[in-house]
mmCIF file of C-alpha atoms in Angstrom:
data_model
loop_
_atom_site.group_PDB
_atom_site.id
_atom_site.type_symbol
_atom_site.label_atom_id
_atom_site.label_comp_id
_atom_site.label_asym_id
_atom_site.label_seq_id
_atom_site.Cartn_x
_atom_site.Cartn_y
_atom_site.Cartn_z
ATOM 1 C CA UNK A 1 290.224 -33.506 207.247
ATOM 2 C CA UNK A 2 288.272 -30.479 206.609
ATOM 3 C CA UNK A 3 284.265 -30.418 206.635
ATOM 4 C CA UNK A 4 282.808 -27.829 204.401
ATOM 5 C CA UNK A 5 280.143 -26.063 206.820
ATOM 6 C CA UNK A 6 276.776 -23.733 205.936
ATOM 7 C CA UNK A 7 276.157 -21.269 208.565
ATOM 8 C CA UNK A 8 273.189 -18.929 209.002
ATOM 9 C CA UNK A 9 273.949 -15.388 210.567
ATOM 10 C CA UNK A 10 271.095 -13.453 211.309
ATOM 11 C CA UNK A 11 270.199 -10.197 213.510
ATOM 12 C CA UNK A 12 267.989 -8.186 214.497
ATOM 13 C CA UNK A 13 268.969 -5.824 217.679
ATOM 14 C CA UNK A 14 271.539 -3.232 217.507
ATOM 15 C CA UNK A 15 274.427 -2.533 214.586
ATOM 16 C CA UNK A 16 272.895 -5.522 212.511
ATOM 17 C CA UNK A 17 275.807 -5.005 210.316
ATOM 18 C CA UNK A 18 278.468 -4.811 212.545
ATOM 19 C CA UNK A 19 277.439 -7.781 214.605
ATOM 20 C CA UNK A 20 276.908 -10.179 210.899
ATOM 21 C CA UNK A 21 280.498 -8.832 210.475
ATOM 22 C CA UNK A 22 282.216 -9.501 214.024
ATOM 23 C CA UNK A 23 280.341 -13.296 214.168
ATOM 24 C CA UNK A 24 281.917 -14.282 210.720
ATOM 25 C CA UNK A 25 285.398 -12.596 211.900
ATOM 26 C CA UNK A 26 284.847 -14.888 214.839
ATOM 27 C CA UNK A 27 283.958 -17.933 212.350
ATOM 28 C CA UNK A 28 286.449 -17.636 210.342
ATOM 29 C CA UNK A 29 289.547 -17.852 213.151
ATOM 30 C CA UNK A 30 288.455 -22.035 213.396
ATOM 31 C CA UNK A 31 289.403 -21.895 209.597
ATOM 32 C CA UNK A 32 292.570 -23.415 208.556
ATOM 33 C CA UNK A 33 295.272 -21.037 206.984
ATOM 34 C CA UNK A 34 294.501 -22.490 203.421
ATOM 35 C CA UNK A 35 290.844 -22.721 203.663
ATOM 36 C CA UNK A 36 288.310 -21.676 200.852
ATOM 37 C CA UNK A 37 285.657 -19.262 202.727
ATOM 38 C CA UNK A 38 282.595 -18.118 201.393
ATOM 39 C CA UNK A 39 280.006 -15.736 201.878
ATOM 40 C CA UNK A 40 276.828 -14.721 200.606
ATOM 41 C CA UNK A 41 275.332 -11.113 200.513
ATOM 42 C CA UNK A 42 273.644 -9.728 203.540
ATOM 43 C CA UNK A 43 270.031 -9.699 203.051
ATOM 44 C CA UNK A 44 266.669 -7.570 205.456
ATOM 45 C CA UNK A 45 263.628 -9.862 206.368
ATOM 46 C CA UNK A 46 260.676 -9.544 207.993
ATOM 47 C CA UNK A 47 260.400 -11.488 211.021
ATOM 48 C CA UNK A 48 259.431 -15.113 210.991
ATOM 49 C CA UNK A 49 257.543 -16.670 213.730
ATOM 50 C CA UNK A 50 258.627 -13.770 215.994
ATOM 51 C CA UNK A 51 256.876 -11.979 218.527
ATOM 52 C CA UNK A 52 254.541 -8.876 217.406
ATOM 53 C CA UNK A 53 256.762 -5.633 216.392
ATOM 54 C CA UNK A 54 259.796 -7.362 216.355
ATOM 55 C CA UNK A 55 262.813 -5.699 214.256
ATOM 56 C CA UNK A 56 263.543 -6.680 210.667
ATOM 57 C CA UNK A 57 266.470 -8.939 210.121
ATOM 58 C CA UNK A 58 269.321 -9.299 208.690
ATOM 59 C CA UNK A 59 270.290 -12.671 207.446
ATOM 60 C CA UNK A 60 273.596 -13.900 205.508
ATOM 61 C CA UNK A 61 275.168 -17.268 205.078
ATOM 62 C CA UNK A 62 278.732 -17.950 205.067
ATOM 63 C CA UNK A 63 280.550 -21.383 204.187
ATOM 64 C CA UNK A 64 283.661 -22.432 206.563
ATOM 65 C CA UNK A 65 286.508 -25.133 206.775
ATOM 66 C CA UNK A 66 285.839 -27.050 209.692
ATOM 67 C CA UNK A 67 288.136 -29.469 211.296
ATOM 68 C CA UNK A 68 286.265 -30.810 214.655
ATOM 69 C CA UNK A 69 282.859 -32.856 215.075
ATOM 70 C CA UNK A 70 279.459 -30.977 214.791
ATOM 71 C CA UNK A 71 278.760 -30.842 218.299
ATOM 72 C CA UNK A 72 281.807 -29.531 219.298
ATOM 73 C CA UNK A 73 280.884 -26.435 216.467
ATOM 74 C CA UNK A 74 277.643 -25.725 218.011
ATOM 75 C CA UNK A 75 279.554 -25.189 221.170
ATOM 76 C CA UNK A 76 281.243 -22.350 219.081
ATOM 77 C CA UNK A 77 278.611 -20.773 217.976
ATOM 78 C CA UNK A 78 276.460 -21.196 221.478
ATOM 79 C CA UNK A 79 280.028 -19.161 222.604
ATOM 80 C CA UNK A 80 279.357 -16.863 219.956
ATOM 81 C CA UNK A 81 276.204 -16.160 220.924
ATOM 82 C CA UNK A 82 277.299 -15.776 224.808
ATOM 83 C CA UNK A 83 279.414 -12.785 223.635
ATOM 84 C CA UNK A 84 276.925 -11.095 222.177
ATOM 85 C CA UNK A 85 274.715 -11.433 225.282
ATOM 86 C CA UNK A 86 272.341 -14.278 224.864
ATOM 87 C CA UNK A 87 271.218 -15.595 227.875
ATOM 88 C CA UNK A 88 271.288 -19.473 228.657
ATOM 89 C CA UNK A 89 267.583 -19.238 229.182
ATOM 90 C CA UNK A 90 266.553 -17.297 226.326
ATOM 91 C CA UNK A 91 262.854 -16.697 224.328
ATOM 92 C CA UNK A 92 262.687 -18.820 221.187
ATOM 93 C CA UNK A 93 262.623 -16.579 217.815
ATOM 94 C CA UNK A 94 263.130 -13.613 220.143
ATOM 95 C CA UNK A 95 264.755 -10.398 219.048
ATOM 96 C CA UNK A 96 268.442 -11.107 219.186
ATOM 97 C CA UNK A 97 271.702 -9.289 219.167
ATOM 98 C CA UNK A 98 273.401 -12.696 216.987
ATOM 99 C CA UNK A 99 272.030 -15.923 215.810
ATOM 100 C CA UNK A 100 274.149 -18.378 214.690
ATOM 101 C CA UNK A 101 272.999 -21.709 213.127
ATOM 102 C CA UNK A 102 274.447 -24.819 211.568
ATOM 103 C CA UNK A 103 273.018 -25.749 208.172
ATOM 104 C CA UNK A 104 274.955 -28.196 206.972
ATOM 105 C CA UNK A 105 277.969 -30.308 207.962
ATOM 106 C CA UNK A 106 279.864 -31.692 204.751
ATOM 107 C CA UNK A 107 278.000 -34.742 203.973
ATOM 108 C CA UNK A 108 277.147 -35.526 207.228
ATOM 109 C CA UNK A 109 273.552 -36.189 209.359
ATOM 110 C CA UNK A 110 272.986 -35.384 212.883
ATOM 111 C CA UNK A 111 269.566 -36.059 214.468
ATOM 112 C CA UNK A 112 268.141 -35.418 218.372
ATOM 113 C CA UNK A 113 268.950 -34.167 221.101
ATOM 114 C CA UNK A 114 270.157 -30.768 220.665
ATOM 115 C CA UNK A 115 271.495 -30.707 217.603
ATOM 116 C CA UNK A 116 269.961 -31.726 214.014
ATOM 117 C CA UNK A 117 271.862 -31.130 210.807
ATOM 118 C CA UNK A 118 270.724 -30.570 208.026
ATOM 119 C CA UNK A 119 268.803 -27.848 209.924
ATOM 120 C CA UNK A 120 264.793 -29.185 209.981
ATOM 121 C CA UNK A 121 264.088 -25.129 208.619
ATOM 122 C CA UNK A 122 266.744 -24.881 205.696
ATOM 123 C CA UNK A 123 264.619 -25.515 203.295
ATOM 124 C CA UNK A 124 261.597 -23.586 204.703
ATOM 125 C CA UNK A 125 262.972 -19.878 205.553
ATOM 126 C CA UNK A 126 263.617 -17.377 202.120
ATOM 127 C CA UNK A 127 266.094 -15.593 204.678
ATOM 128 C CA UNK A 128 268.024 -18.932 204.717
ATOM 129 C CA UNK A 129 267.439 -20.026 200.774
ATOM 130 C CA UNK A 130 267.868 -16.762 198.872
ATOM 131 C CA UNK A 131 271.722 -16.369 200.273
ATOM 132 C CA UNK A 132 272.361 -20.079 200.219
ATOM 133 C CA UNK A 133 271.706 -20.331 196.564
ATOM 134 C CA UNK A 134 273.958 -17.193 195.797
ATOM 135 C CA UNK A 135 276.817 -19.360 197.182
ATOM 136 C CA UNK A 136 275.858 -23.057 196.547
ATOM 137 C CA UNK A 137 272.946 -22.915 194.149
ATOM 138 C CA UNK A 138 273.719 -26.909 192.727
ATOM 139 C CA UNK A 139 274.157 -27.584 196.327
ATOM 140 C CA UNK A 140 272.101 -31.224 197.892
ATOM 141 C CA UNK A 141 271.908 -31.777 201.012
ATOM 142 C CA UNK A 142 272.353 -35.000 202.563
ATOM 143 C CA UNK A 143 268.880 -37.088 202.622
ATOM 144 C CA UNK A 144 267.414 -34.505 199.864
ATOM 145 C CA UNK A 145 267.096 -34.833 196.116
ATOM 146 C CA UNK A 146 266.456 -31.434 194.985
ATOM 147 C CA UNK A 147 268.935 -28.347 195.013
ATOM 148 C CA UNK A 148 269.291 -25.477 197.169
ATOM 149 C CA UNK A 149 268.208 -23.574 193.672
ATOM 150 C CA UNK A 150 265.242 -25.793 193.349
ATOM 151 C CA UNK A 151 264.205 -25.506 196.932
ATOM 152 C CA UNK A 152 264.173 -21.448 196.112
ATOM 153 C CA UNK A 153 262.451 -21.658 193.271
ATOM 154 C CA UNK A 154 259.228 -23.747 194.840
ATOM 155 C CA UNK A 155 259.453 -21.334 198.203
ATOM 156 C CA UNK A 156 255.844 -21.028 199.164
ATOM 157 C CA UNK A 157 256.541 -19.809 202.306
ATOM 158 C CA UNK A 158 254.480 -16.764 202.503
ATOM 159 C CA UNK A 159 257.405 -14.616 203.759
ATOM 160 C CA UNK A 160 257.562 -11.146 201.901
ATOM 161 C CA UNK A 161 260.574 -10.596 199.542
ATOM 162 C CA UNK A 162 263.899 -9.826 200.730
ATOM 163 C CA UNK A 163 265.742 -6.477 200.688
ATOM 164 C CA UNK A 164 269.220 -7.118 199.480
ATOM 165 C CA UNK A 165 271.865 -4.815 202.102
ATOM 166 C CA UNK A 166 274.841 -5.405 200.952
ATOM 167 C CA UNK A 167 276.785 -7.548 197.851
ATOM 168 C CA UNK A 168 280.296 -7.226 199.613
ATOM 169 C CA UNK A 169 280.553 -6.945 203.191
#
Protein backbone atom coordinates (compact mmCIF):
# COMPACT_ATOMS: atom_id res chain seq x y z
CA UNK A 1 0.00 0.00 0.00
CA UNK A 2 0.68 3.48 -0.88
CA UNK A 3 2.24 6.12 1.70
CA UNK A 4 1.21 9.63 1.03
CA UNK A 5 4.72 11.56 1.16
CA UNK A 6 5.60 15.61 1.76
CA UNK A 7 8.65 16.57 -0.01
CA UNK A 8 10.58 19.84 0.14
CA UNK A 9 12.33 21.02 -3.19
CA UNK A 10 14.42 23.84 -2.85
CA UNK A 11 17.32 25.67 -4.97
CA UNK A 12 19.41 28.02 -5.14
CA UNK A 13 22.34 27.65 -7.96
CA UNK A 14 21.66 27.72 -11.55
CA UNK A 15 18.03 27.44 -13.58
CA UNK A 16 16.21 27.33 -10.08
CA UNK A 17 13.20 26.63 -12.09
CA UNK A 18 14.25 24.14 -14.27
CA UNK A 19 16.00 22.08 -11.66
CA UNK A 20 12.41 22.34 -9.05
CA UNK A 21 10.90 21.03 -12.35
CA UNK A 22 13.36 18.08 -13.45
CA UNK A 23 13.54 16.79 -9.42
CA UNK A 24 9.64 16.49 -9.27
CA UNK A 25 9.69 14.84 -12.96
CA UNK A 26 12.17 12.56 -11.29
CA UNK A 27 9.72 12.15 -8.12
CA UNK A 28 7.00 11.51 -9.71
CA UNK A 29 8.34 8.24 -11.95
CA UNK A 30 8.25 6.15 -8.16
CA UNK A 31 4.46 7.12 -8.39
CA UNK A 32 2.05 4.48 -9.20
CA UNK A 33 0.01 4.88 -12.54
CA UNK A 34 -3.19 5.85 -10.48
CA UNK A 35 -1.62 7.99 -7.94
CA UNK A 36 -3.04 11.43 -6.68
CA UNK A 37 0.09 13.98 -6.97
CA UNK A 38 0.24 17.25 -5.64
CA UNK A 39 2.07 20.28 -5.77
CA UNK A 40 2.30 23.51 -4.26
CA UNK A 41 3.41 26.86 -5.95
CA UNK A 42 7.04 27.66 -6.27
CA UNK A 43 7.97 30.23 -3.85
CA UNK A 44 11.80 32.85 -3.54
CA UNK A 45 13.38 32.99 0.04
CA UNK A 46 16.03 34.47 1.53
CA UNK A 47 18.55 32.20 2.75
CA UNK A 48 18.26 30.50 6.09
CA UNK A 49 21.19 29.64 8.12
CA UNK A 50 23.34 29.91 4.96
CA UNK A 51 26.62 31.21 4.44
CA UNK A 52 27.03 35.19 3.82
CA UNK A 53 25.83 36.24 0.09
CA UNK A 54 24.34 33.16 -0.61
CA UNK A 55 21.58 33.10 -3.55
CA UNK A 56 17.87 33.40 -2.83
CA UNK A 57 15.87 30.25 -3.01
CA UNK A 58 13.43 28.72 -4.42
CA UNK A 59 11.35 26.40 -2.39
CA UNK A 60 8.12 24.22 -3.40
CA UNK A 61 6.55 21.18 -1.87
CA UNK A 62 5.07 18.42 -3.71
CA UNK A 63 2.99 15.36 -2.24
CA UNK A 64 3.79 11.72 -3.82
CA UNK A 65 2.43 8.03 -3.71
CA UNK A 66 5.00 6.07 -2.23
CA UNK A 67 5.17 2.37 -2.16
CA UNK A 68 8.70 1.40 -0.38
CA UNK A 69 10.02 2.13 3.32
CA UNK A 70 11.37 5.67 4.20
CA UNK A 71 14.85 4.83 4.10
CA UNK A 72 14.83 3.30 0.99
CA UNK A 73 13.15 7.02 -0.33
CA UNK A 74 15.90 8.98 1.07
CA UNK A 75 18.14 6.84 -1.00
CA UNK A 76 16.10 8.40 -3.94
CA UNK A 77 16.36 11.57 -3.24
CA UNK A 78 20.29 11.32 -1.97
CA UNK A 79 20.31 9.86 -5.98
CA UNK A 80 18.56 12.83 -6.89
CA UNK A 81 20.75 14.96 -5.47
CA UNK A 82 23.94 12.96 -6.98
CA UNK A 83 22.59 13.98 -10.44
CA UNK A 84 22.50 17.27 -9.87
CA UNK A 85 26.10 17.27 -8.57
CA UNK A 86 26.13 17.14 -4.85
CA UNK A 87 29.06 15.83 -3.53
CA UNK A 88 29.07 12.97 -0.80
CA UNK A 89 30.99 15.33 1.39
CA UNK A 90 29.12 18.38 1.00
CA UNK A 91 28.81 21.97 3.25
CA UNK A 92 25.65 21.95 5.35
CA UNK A 93 23.00 24.77 4.18
CA UNK A 94 25.44 25.44 1.33
CA UNK A 95 24.39 26.89 -1.98
CA UNK A 96 22.99 23.98 -3.89
CA UNK A 97 22.06 23.04 -7.38
CA UNK A 98 18.84 20.59 -5.68
CA UNK A 99 17.73 19.86 -2.23
CA UNK A 100 15.48 17.33 -1.65
CA UNK A 101 13.92 16.54 1.79
CA UNK A 102 11.41 14.20 3.35
CA UNK A 103 8.70 15.87 5.43
CA UNK A 104 6.45 13.50 6.13
CA UNK A 105 5.85 9.77 5.58
CA UNK A 106 1.97 8.91 5.79
CA UNK A 107 1.44 8.46 9.38
CA UNK A 108 4.58 7.22 10.09
CA UNK A 109 7.77 8.30 12.67
CA UNK A 110 11.33 7.79 11.98
CA UNK A 111 13.94 8.96 14.51
CA UNK A 112 18.15 8.76 14.46
CA UNK A 113 20.54 7.96 12.64
CA UNK A 114 20.27 9.55 9.38
CA UNK A 115 16.99 9.93 8.86
CA UNK A 116 14.14 11.69 11.10
CA UNK A 117 10.60 12.10 9.83
CA UNK A 118 8.60 14.30 10.53
CA UNK A 119 11.53 16.57 9.52
CA UNK A 120 12.87 18.29 13.14
CA UNK A 121 12.60 21.92 10.77
CA UNK A 122 8.98 21.50 9.23
CA UNK A 123 7.49 23.42 11.41
CA UNK A 124 10.25 26.09 11.78
CA UNK A 125 11.15 27.25 8.01
CA UNK A 126 8.22 29.81 6.19
CA UNK A 127 9.91 28.34 2.90
CA UNK A 128 8.64 24.90 4.10
CA UNK A 129 5.08 26.13 5.82
CA UNK A 130 3.76 28.72 3.37
CA UNK A 131 3.64 25.91 0.36
CA UNK A 132 2.71 23.11 2.70
CA UNK A 133 -0.41 24.82 3.80
CA UNK A 134 -1.42 25.69 0.09
CA UNK A 135 -1.62 21.87 -0.36
CA UNK A 136 -2.47 20.36 3.10
CA UNK A 137 -3.53 23.29 5.22
CA UNK A 138 -5.80 20.77 7.86
CA UNK A 139 -2.81 18.62 7.60
CA UNK A 140 -1.24 16.99 11.45
CA UNK A 141 1.57 15.52 11.57
CA UNK A 142 2.25 12.53 13.47
CA UNK A 143 3.26 13.42 17.29
CA UNK A 144 1.75 17.14 16.70
CA UNK A 145 -1.59 18.61 17.65
CA UNK A 146 -1.79 21.68 15.70
CA UNK A 147 -2.16 22.05 11.77
CA UNK A 148 0.16 22.82 9.12
CA UNK A 149 -2.28 26.14 8.89
CA UNK A 150 -1.83 26.77 12.52
CA UNK A 151 1.87 26.21 12.52
CA UNK A 152 1.84 29.19 9.64
CA UNK A 153 -0.13 31.29 11.30
CA UNK A 154 2.15 31.42 14.76
CA UNK A 155 5.54 31.51 12.38
CA UNK A 156 7.84 33.68 14.39
CA UNK A 157 10.64 32.77 12.62
CA UNK A 158 12.13 36.01 11.68
CA UNK A 159 12.54 35.00 8.00
CA UNK A 160 11.39 37.87 5.57
CA UNK A 161 8.20 37.20 3.49
CA UNK A 162 8.16 35.06 0.58
CA UNK A 163 8.00 36.04 -3.11
CA UNK A 164 5.48 33.84 -4.76
CA UNK A 165 7.26 32.57 -8.55
CA UNK A 166 4.98 30.70 -9.92
CA UNK A 167 1.05 29.27 -9.20
CA UNK A 168 1.38 26.50 -11.98
CA UNK A 169 4.59 25.10 -12.82
Amino acid sequence: MANRVGLALGSNLGNRLAHIKEARDMLRKLMPDDAAYHQAPIYQSEPVDCPPNSPDFFNTVVEIDYIGTPHELLEYTQGIEFHFGRGVVYQTNAPRIIDVDILYFGNESVDGGILTIPHPQLTHRRFVLQPLADIRPDMVLPGDTATIATHLHHLDSGEPPLTLVQTHW
